[in-house]
Amino acid sequence: MIKFISLMLMLIPEMILDIRTKKIWVPWIVIFFIEAVILAIMRIIGWGELLYGIIPGILLVIISILTRGAIGLGDGYIVCVIGSLFGLENTVAVLVIAMLISAFAGGILMLIRHWKRKDTIPFVPFLLIGVMLQHLNL
Protein backbone atom coordinates (compact mmCIF):
# COMPACT_ATOMS: atom_id res chain seq x y z
CA MET A 1 0.00 0.00 0.00
CA ILE A 2 2.89 2.38 0.73
CA LYS A 3 4.08 2.03 -2.88
CA PHE A 4 0.67 2.97 -4.27
CA ILE A 5 0.30 5.96 -1.93
CA SER A 6 3.79 7.15 -2.87
CA LEU A 7 2.94 6.93 -6.55
CA MET A 8 -0.27 8.88 -6.04
CA LEU A 9 1.62 11.57 -4.11
CA MET A 10 4.07 11.83 -6.98
CA LEU A 11 1.71 11.50 -9.93
CA ILE A 12 -1.16 13.80 -8.93
CA PRO A 13 0.94 17.01 -8.68
CA GLU A 14 2.94 15.98 -11.75
CA MET A 15 -0.30 15.38 -13.65
CA ILE A 16 -1.55 18.87 -12.82
CA LEU A 17 1.76 20.41 -13.88
CA ASP A 18 1.86 18.30 -17.07
CA ILE A 19 -1.67 19.36 -18.04
CA ARG A 20 -1.00 23.04 -17.36
CA THR A 21 2.53 23.40 -18.75
CA LYS A 22 3.41 20.12 -20.52
CA LYS A 23 6.42 19.95 -18.21
CA ILE A 24 7.28 17.98 -15.10
CA TRP A 25 9.24 18.92 -11.99
CA VAL A 26 12.28 16.63 -11.89
CA PRO A 27 13.30 17.30 -8.23
CA TRP A 28 9.90 15.93 -7.15
CA ILE A 29 10.55 12.75 -9.12
CA VAL A 30 14.04 12.39 -7.64
CA ILE A 31 12.57 12.53 -4.13
CA PHE A 32 10.35 9.54 -4.88
CA PHE A 33 13.20 7.61 -6.50
CA ILE A 34 15.25 8.18 -3.35
CA GLU A 35 12.28 6.87 -1.38
CA ALA A 36 12.32 3.70 -3.52
CA VAL A 37 16.01 3.22 -2.76
CA ILE A 38 15.32 3.70 0.96
CA LEU A 39 12.50 1.13 0.76
CA ALA A 40 14.94 -1.29 -0.89
CA ILE A 41 17.50 -0.67 1.86
CA MET A 42 14.77 -1.35 4.43
CA ARG A 43 13.88 -4.52 2.47
CA ILE A 44 10.30 -3.39 1.89
CA ILE A 45 10.94 -3.81 -1.83
CA GLY A 46 13.59 -5.97 -3.40
CA TRP A 47 16.65 -4.64 -5.19
CA GLY A 48 15.75 -6.73 -8.21
CA GLU A 49 12.28 -5.23 -8.30
CA LEU A 50 13.80 -1.75 -8.15
CA LEU A 51 16.56 -2.33 -10.72
CA TYR A 52 14.55 -4.33 -13.25
CA GLY A 53 11.59 -2.02 -12.78
CA ILE A 54 13.43 1.01 -14.10
CA ILE A 55 14.19 -0.66 -17.45
CA PRO A 56 10.98 0.56 -19.20
CA GLY A 57 11.67 4.10 -18.03
CA ILE A 58 15.27 3.95 -19.23
CA LEU A 59 14.03 2.74 -22.61
CA LEU A 60 11.61 5.68 -22.79
CA VAL A 61 14.43 8.10 -21.91
CA ILE A 62 16.57 6.62 -24.70
CA ILE A 63 13.67 6.83 -27.17
CA SER A 64 13.07 10.44 -26.13
CA ILE A 65 16.71 11.32 -26.79
CA LEU A 66 16.80 9.47 -30.13
CA THR A 67 13.53 11.05 -31.34
CA ARG A 68 14.51 14.52 -30.08
CA GLY A 69 11.60 14.72 -27.67
CA ALA A 70 8.79 13.01 -29.59
CA ILE A 71 8.19 11.27 -26.27
CA GLY A 72 8.78 13.50 -23.28
CA LEU A 73 11.98 12.94 -21.35
CA GLY A 74 10.08 13.58 -18.12
CA ASP A 75 7.67 10.77 -18.95
CA GLY A 76 10.63 8.41 -19.02
CA TYR A 77 11.81 9.68 -15.63
CA ILE A 78 8.35 9.18 -14.17
CA VAL A 79 8.17 5.64 -15.57
CA CYS A 80 11.54 4.93 -13.91
CA VAL A 81 10.04 5.81 -10.53
CA ILE A 82 6.86 3.85 -11.23
CA GLY A 83 9.05 0.87 -12.13
CA SER A 84 11.23 1.23 -9.07
CA LEU A 85 8.16 0.96 -6.85
CA PHE A 86 5.91 -1.31 -8.94
CA GLY A 87 8.40 -3.71 -10.52
CA LEU A 88 8.95 -4.64 -14.16
CA GLU A 89 5.78 -6.60 -14.93
CA ASN A 90 3.41 -4.11 -13.32
CA THR A 91 5.19 -1.19 -14.98
CA VAL A 92 4.88 -2.77 -18.41
CA ALA A 93 1.17 -3.27 -17.71
CA VAL A 94 0.85 0.38 -16.60
CA LEU A 95 2.55 1.50 -19.82
CA VAL A 96 0.30 -0.65 -22.01
CA ILE A 97 -2.81 0.67 -20.26
CA ALA A 98 -1.58 4.27 -20.46
CA MET A 99 -0.65 4.00 -24.13
CA LEU A 100 -3.96 2.40 -25.12
CA ILE A 101 -6.04 4.98 -23.26
CA SER A 102 -3.94 7.89 -24.56
CA ALA A 103 -4.23 6.60 -28.14
CA PHE A 104 -8.00 6.41 -27.73
CA ALA A 105 -8.13 9.90 -26.21
CA GLY A 106 -5.87 11.24 -28.98
CA GLY A 107 -8.18 9.76 -31.61
CA ILE A 108 -11.20 11.38 -29.98
CA LEU A 109 -9.38 14.73 -29.79
CA MET A 110 -8.45 14.47 -33.45
CA LEU A 111 -12.10 13.92 -34.33
CA ILE A 112 -13.73 16.59 -32.19
CA ARG A 113 -11.03 19.25 -31.97
CA HIS A 114 -9.41 18.79 -35.36
CA TRP A 115 -6.07 18.03 -33.76
CA LYS A 116 -3.24 16.94 -35.97
CA ARG A 117 -0.90 13.99 -35.54
CA LYS A 118 1.94 16.28 -34.46
CA ASP A 119 -0.09 17.86 -31.65
CA THR A 120 0.80 16.57 -28.20
CA ILE A 121 -1.21 15.61 -25.16
CA PRO A 122 0.12 15.26 -21.60
CA PHE A 123 0.98 11.62 -20.82
CA VAL A 124 1.16 11.74 -17.01
CA PRO A 125 -2.66 11.63 -16.59
CA PHE A 126 -2.69 8.38 -18.52
CA LEU A 127 0.16 6.99 -16.42
CA LEU A 128 -1.88 7.87 -13.32
CA ILE A 129 -4.89 6.00 -14.73
CA GLY A 130 -2.64 3.05 -15.59
CA VAL A 131 -1.20 2.92 -12.06
CA MET A 132 -4.68 3.09 -10.53
CA LEU A 133 -6.06 0.34 -12.79
CA GLN A 134 -3.01 -1.87 -12.28
CA HIS A 135 -3.22 -1.38 -8.52
CA LEU A 136 -6.80 -2.66 -8.58
CA ASN A 137 -5.52 -5.87 -10.21
CA LEU A 138 -2.76 -6.45 -7.65
Coordinates of N, CA, C and O in Angstrom, one line a residue:
M1 N 0.8 -1.2 0.0 CA 0.0 0.0 0.0 C 0.9 1.3 0.0 O 0.5 2.3 -0.6
I2 N 2.0 1.2 0.7 CA 2.9 2.4 0.7 C 3.4 2.8 -0.7 O 3.5 3.9 -1.0
K3 N 3.6 1.8 -1.5 CA 4.1 2.0 -2.9 C 3.0 2.8 -3.7 O 3.3 3.7 -4.4
F4 N 1.8 2.3 -3.5 CA 0.7 3.0 -4.3 C 0.5 4.4 -3.8 O 0.3 5.3 -4.6
I5 N 0.5 4.6 -2.5 CA 0.3 6.0 -1.9 C 1.4 6.9 -2.4 O 1.2 8.0 -2.8
S6 N 2.6 6.4 -2.4 CA 3.8 7.1 -2.9 C 3.6 7.6 -4.3 O 3.9 8.7 -4.7
L7 N 3.1 6.6 -5.1 CA 2.9 6.9 -6.6 C 1.8 8.0 -6.7 O 2.0 8.9 -7.6
M8 N 0.8 7.9 -5.9 CA -0.3 8.9 -6.0 C 0.2 10.3 -5.6 O -0.1 11.3 -6.3
L9 N 1.1 10.3 -4.6 CA 1.6 11.6 -4.1 C 2.6 12.2 -5.2 O 2.7 13.4 -5.2
M10 N 3.2 11.3 -5.9 CA 4.1 11.8 -7.0 C 3.3 12.2 -8.2 O 3.5 13.3 -8.8
L11 N 2.4 11.3 -8.6 CA 1.7 11.5 -9.9 C 0.6 12.6 -10.0 O 0.5 13.3 -11.0
I12 N -0.1 12.8 -8.9 CA -1.2 13.8 -8.9 C -0.6 15.2 -9.2 O -1.1 15.9 -10.1
P13 N 0.4 15.7 -8.4 CA 0.9 17.0 -8.7 C 1.6 17.1 -10.1 O 1.5 18.1 -10.8
E14 N 2.3 16.0 -10.4 CA 2.9 16.0 -11.8 C 1.9 16.0 -12.9 O 2.1 16.6 -13.9
M15 N 0.8 15.4 -12.7 CA -0.3 15.4 -13.7 C -0.8 16.8 -13.8 O -1.0 17.3 -15.0
I16 N -1.1 17.5 -12.7 CA -1.5 18.9 -12.8 C -0.5 19.8 -13.6 O -0.9 20.5 -14.5
L17 N 0.7 19.6 -13.2 CA 1.8 20.4 -13.9 C 1.9 20.0 -15.4 O 2.0 20.9 -16.2
D18 N 1.8 18.8 -15.7 CA 1.9 18.3 -17.1 C 0.7 18.8 -17.9 O 0.9 19.3 -19.0
I19 N -0.5 18.8 -17.3 CA -1.7 19.4 -18.0 C -1.5 20.9 -18.3 O -1.8 21.4 -19.4
R20 N -1.1 21.6 -17.3 CA -1.0 23.0 -17.4 C 0.2 23.5 -18.2 O 0.0 24.5 -19.0
T21 N 1.3 22.9 -18.1 CA 2.5 23.4 -18.8 C 3.2 22.4 -19.7 O 4.2 22.8 -20.4
K22 N 2.8 21.2 -19.8 CA 3.4 20.1 -20.5 C 4.9 19.9 -20.1 O 5.7 19.6 -20.9
K23 N 5.1 20.2 -18.8 CA 6.4 19.9 -18.2 C 6.2 19.2 -16.9 O 5.1 19.1 -16.4
I24 N 7.3 18.6 -16.4 CA 7.3 18.0 -15.1 C 8.4 18.6 -14.2 O 9.3 19.3 -14.7
W25 N 8.3 18.4 -12.9 CA 9.2 18.9 -12.0 C 10.1 17.8 -11.6 O 9.8 16.9 -10.7
V26 N 11.3 17.7 -12.1 CA 12.3 16.6 -11.9 C 12.7 16.5 -10.4 O 12.7 15.3 -10.0
P27 N 12.9 17.5 -9.6 CA 13.3 17.3 -8.2 C 12.2 16.5 -7.5 O 12.6 15.7 -6.6
W28 N 11.0 16.7 -7.8 CA 9.9 15.9 -7.1 C 10.0 14.4 -7.5 O 9.9 13.6 -6.6
I29 N 10.4 14.1 -8.7 CA 10.5 12.7 -9.1 C 11.8 12.1 -8.4 O 11.7 11.0 -8.0
V30 N 12.8 12.9 -8.3 CA 14.0 12.4 -7.6 C 13.7 12.0 -6.2 O 14.2 11.0 -5.7
I31 N 12.9 12.8 -5.5 CA 12.6 12.5 -4.1 C 11.9 11.1 -4.0 O 12.3 10.4 -3.1
F32 N 11.0 10.8 -4.9 CA 10.4 9.5 -4.9 C 11.3 8.4 -5.3 O 11.1 7.3 -4.9
F33 N 12.2 8.7 -6.2 CA 13.2 7.6 -6.5 C 14.1 7.3 -5.3 O 14.4 6.2 -5.0
I34 N 14.5 8.4 -4.6 CA 15.3 8.2 -3.3 C 14.4 7.4 -2.3 O 15.0 6.5 -1.7
E35 N 13.1 7.7 -2.3 CA 12.3 6.9 -1.4 C 12.3 5.4 -1.8 O 12.4 4.5 -0.9
A36 N 12.3 5.1 -3.1 CA 12.3 3.7 -3.5 C 13.6 3.0 -3.1 O 13.6 1.9 -2.7
V37 N 14.7 3.8 -3.2 CA 16.0 3.2 -2.8 C 16.0 3.0 -1.3 O 16.5 1.9 -0.8
I38 N 15.4 3.9 -0.5 CA 15.3 3.7 1.0 C 14.5 2.5 1.3 O 14.8 1.7 2.2
L39 N 13.4 2.3 0.6 CA 12.5 1.1 0.8 C 13.3 -0.2 0.4 O 13.0 -1.2 1.1
A40 N 14.1 -0.1 -0.6 CA 14.9 -1.3 -0.9 C 16.0 -1.6 0.2 O 16.2 -2.7 0.6
I41 N 16.6 -0.5 0.8 CA 17.5 -0.7 1.9 C 16.8 -1.3 3.1 O 17.3 -2.1 3.8
M42 N 15.6 -0.8 3.3 CA 14.8 -1.4 4.4 C 14.1 -2.7 4.1 O 13.4 -3.3 4.9
R43 N 14.4 -3.2 2.9 CA 13.9 -4.5 2.5 C 12.4 -4.6 2.4 O 11.8 -5.6 2.5
I44 N 11.7 -3.4 2.1 CA 10.3 -3.4 1.9 C 10.0 -3.8 0.4 O 9.0 -4.4 0.1
I45 N 10.9 -3.3 -0.4 CA 10.9 -3.8 -1.8 C 12.3 -4.4 -2.1 O 13.3 -4.1 -1.4
G46 N 12.3 -5.3 -3.1 CA 13.6 -6.0 -3.4 C 14.4 -5.1 -4.3 O 13.9 -4.3 -5.1
W47 N 15.7 -5.3 -4.3 CA 16.7 -4.6 -5.2 C 16.4 -5.0 -6.6 O 16.5 -4.2 -7.5
G48 N 16.1 -6.3 -6.9 CA 15.8 -6.7 -8.2 C 14.5 -6.0 -8.7 O 14.5 -5.6 -9.9
E49 N 13.5 -5.9 -7.9 CA 12.3 -5.2 -8.3 C 12.6 -3.8 -8.7 O 12.1 -3.3 -9.7
L50 N 13.4 -3.1 -7.9 CA 13.8 -1.8 -8.1 C 14.6 -1.6 -9.4 O 14.3 -0.8 -10.3
L51 N 15.7 -2.5 -9.6 CA 16.6 -2.3 -10.7 C 15.9 -2.8 -12.0 O 16.1 -2.1 -13.1
Y52 N 15.2 -3.9 -12.0 CA 14.6 -4.3 -13.2 C 13.4 -3.4 -13.6 O 13.0 -3.2 -14.7
G53 N 12.8 -2.9 -12.6 CA 11.6 -2.0 -12.8 C 11.9 -0.7 -13.5 O 11.0 -0.2 -14.2
I54 N 13.1 -0.3 -13.4 CA 13.4 1.0 -14.1 C 13.8 0.8 -15.6 O 13.9 1.8 -16.3
I55 N 13.8 -0.4 -16.0 CA 14.2 -0.7 -17.5 C 13.2 0.0 -18.4 O 13.7 0.7 -19.4
P56 N 11.9 -0.1 -18.3 CA 11.0 0.6 -19.2 C 11.2 2.1 -19.2 O 11.2 2.7 -20.3
G57 N 11.4 2.7 -18.1 CA 11.7 4.1 -18.0 C 13.0 4.5 -18.7 O 13.0 5.5 -19.4
I58 N 14.0 3.7 -18.5 CA 15.3 4.0 -19.2 C 15.1 3.8 -20.7 O 15.6 4.7 -21.5
L59 N 14.3 2.9 -21.2 CA 14.0 2.7 -22.6 C 13.3 4.0 -23.1 O 13.6 4.5 -24.2
L60 N 12.3 4.5 -22.4 CA 11.6 5.7 -22.8 C 12.5 6.9 -22.8 O 12.4 7.7 -23.7
V61 N 13.5 7.0 -21.9 CA 14.4 8.1 -21.9 C 15.3 8.0 -23.2 O 15.5 9.0 -23.9
I62 N 15.8 6.8 -23.5 CA 16.6 6.6 -24.7 C 15.8 7.0 -26.0 O 16.3 7.7 -26.8
I63 N 14.5 6.5 -26.0 CA 13.7 6.8 -27.2 C 13.5 8.3 -27.3 O 13.5 8.9 -28.4
S64 N 13.3 9.0 -26.1 CA 13.1 10.4 -26.1 C 14.3 11.1 -26.7 O 14.2 12.1 -27.5
I65 N 15.5 10.7 -26.3 CA 16.7 11.3 -26.8 C 16.9 11.1 -28.3 O 17.2 12.0 -29.1
L66 N 16.6 9.8 -28.7 CA 16.8 9.5 -30.1 C 15.8 10.2 -31.0 O 16.1 10.5 -32.2
T67 N 14.6 10.4 -30.5 CA 13.5 11.1 -31.3 C 13.5 12.6 -31.1 O 12.5 13.2 -31.6
R68 N 14.4 13.1 -30.4 CA 14.5 14.5 -30.1 C 13.2 15.0 -29.4 O 12.7 16.1 -29.8
G69 N 12.7 14.3 -28.5 CA 11.6 14.7 -27.7 C 10.2 14.4 -28.2 O 9.2 14.9 -27.7
A70 N 10.1 13.4 -29.1 CA 8.8 13.0 -29.6 C 8.0 12.4 -28.4 O 6.8 12.6 -28.3
I71 N 8.7 11.7 -27.6 CA 8.2 11.3 -26.3 C 8.9 12.1 -25.2 O 10.1 12.3 -25.3
G72 N 8.2 12.6 -24.3 CA 8.8 13.5 -23.3 C 9.8 12.8 -22.4 O 9.6 11.7 -22.0
L73 N 10.9 13.5 -22.2 CA 12.0 12.9 -21.3 C 11.5 12.7 -19.9 O 11.8 11.7 -19.3
G74 N 10.7 13.7 -19.5 CA 10.1 13.6 -18.1 C 9.2 12.4 -17.9 O 9.1 11.8 -16.9
D75 N 8.5 12.0 -19.0 CA 7.7 10.8 -18.9 C 8.5 9.6 -18.7 O 8.2 8.7 -17.9
G76 N 9.7 9.5 -19.3 CA 10.6 8.4 -19.0 C 11.1 8.4 -17.6 O 11.2 7.3 -17.0
Y77 N 11.4 9.6 -17.0 CA 11.8 9.7 -15.6 C 10.7 9.2 -14.7 O 11.0 8.5 -13.7
I78 N 9.5 9.6 -15.0 CA 8.3 9.2 -14.2 C 8.2 7.7 -14.2 O 7.9 7.0 -13.2
V79 N 8.3 7.1 -15.4 CA 8.2 5.6 -15.6 C 9.3 4.9 -14.8 O 9.1 3.8 -14.3
C80 N 10.5 5.5 -14.7 CA 11.5 4.9 -13.9 C 11.1 4.8 -12.5 O 11.3 3.8 -11.8
V81 N 10.5 5.8 -11.9 CA 10.0 5.8 -10.5 C 8.9 4.8 -10.4 O 8.9 4.1 -9.4
I82 N 8.0 4.8 -11.3 CA 6.9 3.9 -11.2 C 7.5 2.4 -11.2 O 7.1 1.6 -10.4
G83 N 8.4 2.2 -12.1 CA 9.0 0.9 -12.1 C 9.8 0.5 -10.9 O 9.8 -0.6 -10.4
S84 N 10.5 1.5 -10.3 CA 11.2 1.2 -9.1 C 10.3 0.8 -7.9 O 10.7 0.1 -7.0
L85 N 9.1 1.3 -7.9 CA 8.2 1.0 -6.9 C 7.2 -0.2 -7.2 O 6.8 -0.9 -6.4
F86 N 6.9 -0.3 -8.5 CA 5.9 -1.3 -8.9 C 6.5 -2.6 -9.5 O 5.8 -3.6 -9.7
G87 N 7.8 -2.6 -9.9 CA 8.4 -3.7 -10.5 C 8.2 -3.7 -12.0 O 7.4 -3.0 -12.6
L88 N 8.9 -4.6 -12.7 CA 9.0 -4.6 -14.2 C 7.6 -5.0 -14.8 O 7.1 -4.3 -15.6
E89 N 7.0 -6.1 -14.3 CA 5.8 -6.6 -14.9 C 4.6 -5.6 -14.8 O 3.9 -5.3 -15.7
N90 N 4.5 -5.1 -13.6 CA 3.4 -4.1 -13.3 C 3.6 -2.8 -14.1 O 2.7 -2.2 -14.6
T91 N 4.9 -2.4 -14.3 CA 5.2 -1.2 -15.0 C 4.9 -1.4 -16.5 O 4.4 -0.4 -17.1
V92 N 5.2 -2.5 -17.0 CA 4.9 -2.8 -18.4 C 3.4 -2.7 -18.6 O 2.8 -2.1 -19.6
A93 N 2.6 -3.3 -17.6 CA 1.2 -3.3 -17.7 C 0.7 -1.8 -17.6 O -0.2 -1.4 -18.4
V94 N 1.2 -1.0 -16.7 CA 0.9 0.4 -16.6 C 1.1 1.1 -17.9 O 0.2 1.9 -18.4
L95 N 2.2 0.9 -18.5 CA 2.5 1.5 -19.8 C 1.6 1.1 -20.9 O 1.1 1.9 -21.7
V96 N 1.2 -0.2 -21.0 CA 0.3 -0.6 -22.0 C -1.1 0.0 -21.8 O -1.7 0.5 -22.8
I97 N -1.5 0.0 -20.6 CA -2.8 0.7 -20.3 C -2.8 2.1 -20.6 O -3.7 2.7 -21.3
A98 N -1.7 2.8 -20.2 CA -1.6 4.3 -20.5 C -1.5 4.6 -22.0 O -2.2 5.5 -22.4
M99 N -0.8 3.8 -22.7 CA -0.7 4.0 -24.1 C -2.0 3.8 -24.9 O -2.3 4.5 -25.8
L100 N -2.7 2.7 -24.5 CA -4.0 2.4 -25.1 C -5.0 3.5 -24.9 O -5.7 4.0 -25.8
I101 N -5.1 3.9 -23.6 CA -6.0 5.0 -23.3 C -5.6 6.3 -23.9 O -6.5 7.0 -24.4
S102 N -4.4 6.6 -23.9 CA -3.9 7.9 -24.6 C -4.2 7.9 -26.1 O -4.5 8.9 -26.7
A103 N -4.0 6.7 -26.7 CA -4.2 6.6 -28.1 C -5.7 6.8 -28.4 O -6.1 7.5 -29.4
F104 N -6.6 6.2 -27.6 CA -8.0 6.4 -27.7 C -8.4 7.9 -27.5 O -9.1 8.5 -28.3
A105 N -7.8 8.5 -26.5 CA -8.1 9.9 -26.2 C -7.6 10.8 -27.3 O -8.3 11.7 -27.8
G106 N -6.4 10.5 -27.9 CA -5.9 11.2 -29.0 C -6.8 11.1 -30.2 O -7.0 12.1 -30.9
G107 N -7.3 9.9 -30.5 CA -8.2 9.8 -31.6 C -9.4 10.6 -31.5 O -9.9 11.2 -32.4
I108 N -10.0 10.6 -30.2 CA -11.2 11.4 -30.0 C -10.9 12.9 -30.2 O -11.7 13.6 -30.8
L109 N -9.8 13.3 -29.6 CA -9.4 14.7 -29.8 C -9.2 15.1 -31.3 O -9.5 16.2 -31.7
M110 N -8.6 14.2 -32.0 CA -8.4 14.5 -33.5 C -9.8 14.6 -34.2 O -9.9 15.4 -35.1
L111 N -10.8 13.8 -33.7 CA -12.1 13.9 -34.3 C -12.9 15.2 -33.9 O -13.5 15.8 -34.8
I112 N -12.9 15.5 -32.6 CA -13.7 16.6 -32.2 C -13.0 17.9 -32.1 O -13.7 19.0 -32.2
R113 N -11.7 18.0 -32.1 CA -11.0 19.2 -32.0 C -10.2 19.5 -33.2 O -9.4 20.5 -33.2
H114 N -10.2 18.6 -34.1 CA -9.4 18.8 -35.4 C -7.9 18.9 -35.0 O -7.2 19.7 -35.6
W115 N -7.5 18.1 -34.1 CA -6.1 18.0 -33.8 C -5.3 17.3 -34.9 O -5.9 16.5 -35.6
K116 N -4.1 17.6 -35.0 CA -3.2 16.9 -36.0 C -2.3 15.9 -35.3 O -2.2 15.9 -34.1
R117 N -1.8 15.0 -36.1 CA -0.9 14.0 -35.5 C 0.3 14.5 -34.8 O 0.8 13.9 -33.8
K118 N 0.8 15.7 -35.1 CA 1.9 16.3 -34.5 C 1.6 17.0 -33.2 O 2.5 17.3 -32.4
D119 N 0.3 17.2 -32.9 CA -0.1 17.9 -31.6 C 0.2 16.9 -30.5 O 0.1 15.7 -30.7
T120 N 0.5 17.4 -29.3 CA 0.8 16.6 -28.2 C -0.3 16.7 -27.1 O -1.0 17.7 -27.0
I121 N -0.4 15.6 -26.3 CA -1.2 15.6 -25.2 C -0.3 15.2 -24.0 O 0.6 14.4 -24.2
P122 N -0.7 15.7 -22.8 CA 0.1 15.3 -21.6 C -0.1 13.8 -21.4 O -1.2 13.2 -21.5
F123 N 1.0 13.1 -21.0 CA 1.0 11.6 -20.8 C 0.8 11.2 -19.4 O 0.3 10.1 -19.1
V124 N 1.2 12.1 -18.4 CA 1.2 11.7 -17.0 C -0.3 11.4 -16.6 O -0.4 10.4 -15.8
P125 N -1.3 12.1 -17.0 CA -2.7 11.6 -16.6 C -3.0 10.2 -17.0 O -3.6 9.5 -16.2
F126 N -2.5 9.8 -18.1 CA -2.7 8.4 -18.5 C -1.8 7.4 -17.7 O -2.3 6.3 -17.4
L127 N -0.6 7.8 -17.3 CA 0.2 7.0 -16.4 C -0.5 6.8 -15.1 O -0.5 5.8 -14.5
L128 N -1.1 7.9 -14.6 CA -1.9 7.9 -13.3 C -3.0 6.9 -13.4 O -3.2 6.0 -12.5
I129 N -3.8 6.9 -14.5 CA -4.9 6.0 -14.7 C -4.3 4.6 -14.8 O -4.9 3.7 -14.2
G130 N -3.2 4.4 -15.5 CA -2.6 3.1 -15.6 C -2.2 2.5 -14.2 O -2.5 1.3 -13.9
V131 N -1.6 3.4 -13.4 CA -1.2 2.9 -12.1 C -2.4 2.5 -11.2 O -2.5 1.5 -10.5
M132 N -3.5 3.4 -11.3 CA -4.7 3.1 -10.5 C -5.3 1.8 -11.0 O -5.7 1.0 -10.1
L133 N -5.4 1.6 -12.3 CA -6.1 0.3 -12.8 C -5.2 -0.9 -12.5 O -5.7 -1.9 -12.1
Q134 N -3.9 -0.8 -12.6 CA -3.0 -1.9 -12.3 C -3.1 -2.2 -10.8 O -3.0 -3.3 -10.4
H135 N -3.1 -1.2 -10.0 CA -3.2 -1.4 -8.5 C -4.5 -2.2 -8.1 O -4.4 -3.0 -7.3
L136 N -5.6 -1.9 -8.8 CA -6.8 -2.7 -8.6 C -6.7 -4.1 -8.9 O -7.3 -5.0 -8.3
N137 N -5.7 -4.5 -9.8 CA -5.5 -5.9 -10.2 C -4.5 -6.6 -9.3 O -4.3 -7.8 -9.4
L138 N -3.8 -5.8 -8.5 CA -2.8 -6.5 -7.7 C -3.3 -7.3 -6.6 O -4.3 -7.2 -6.0

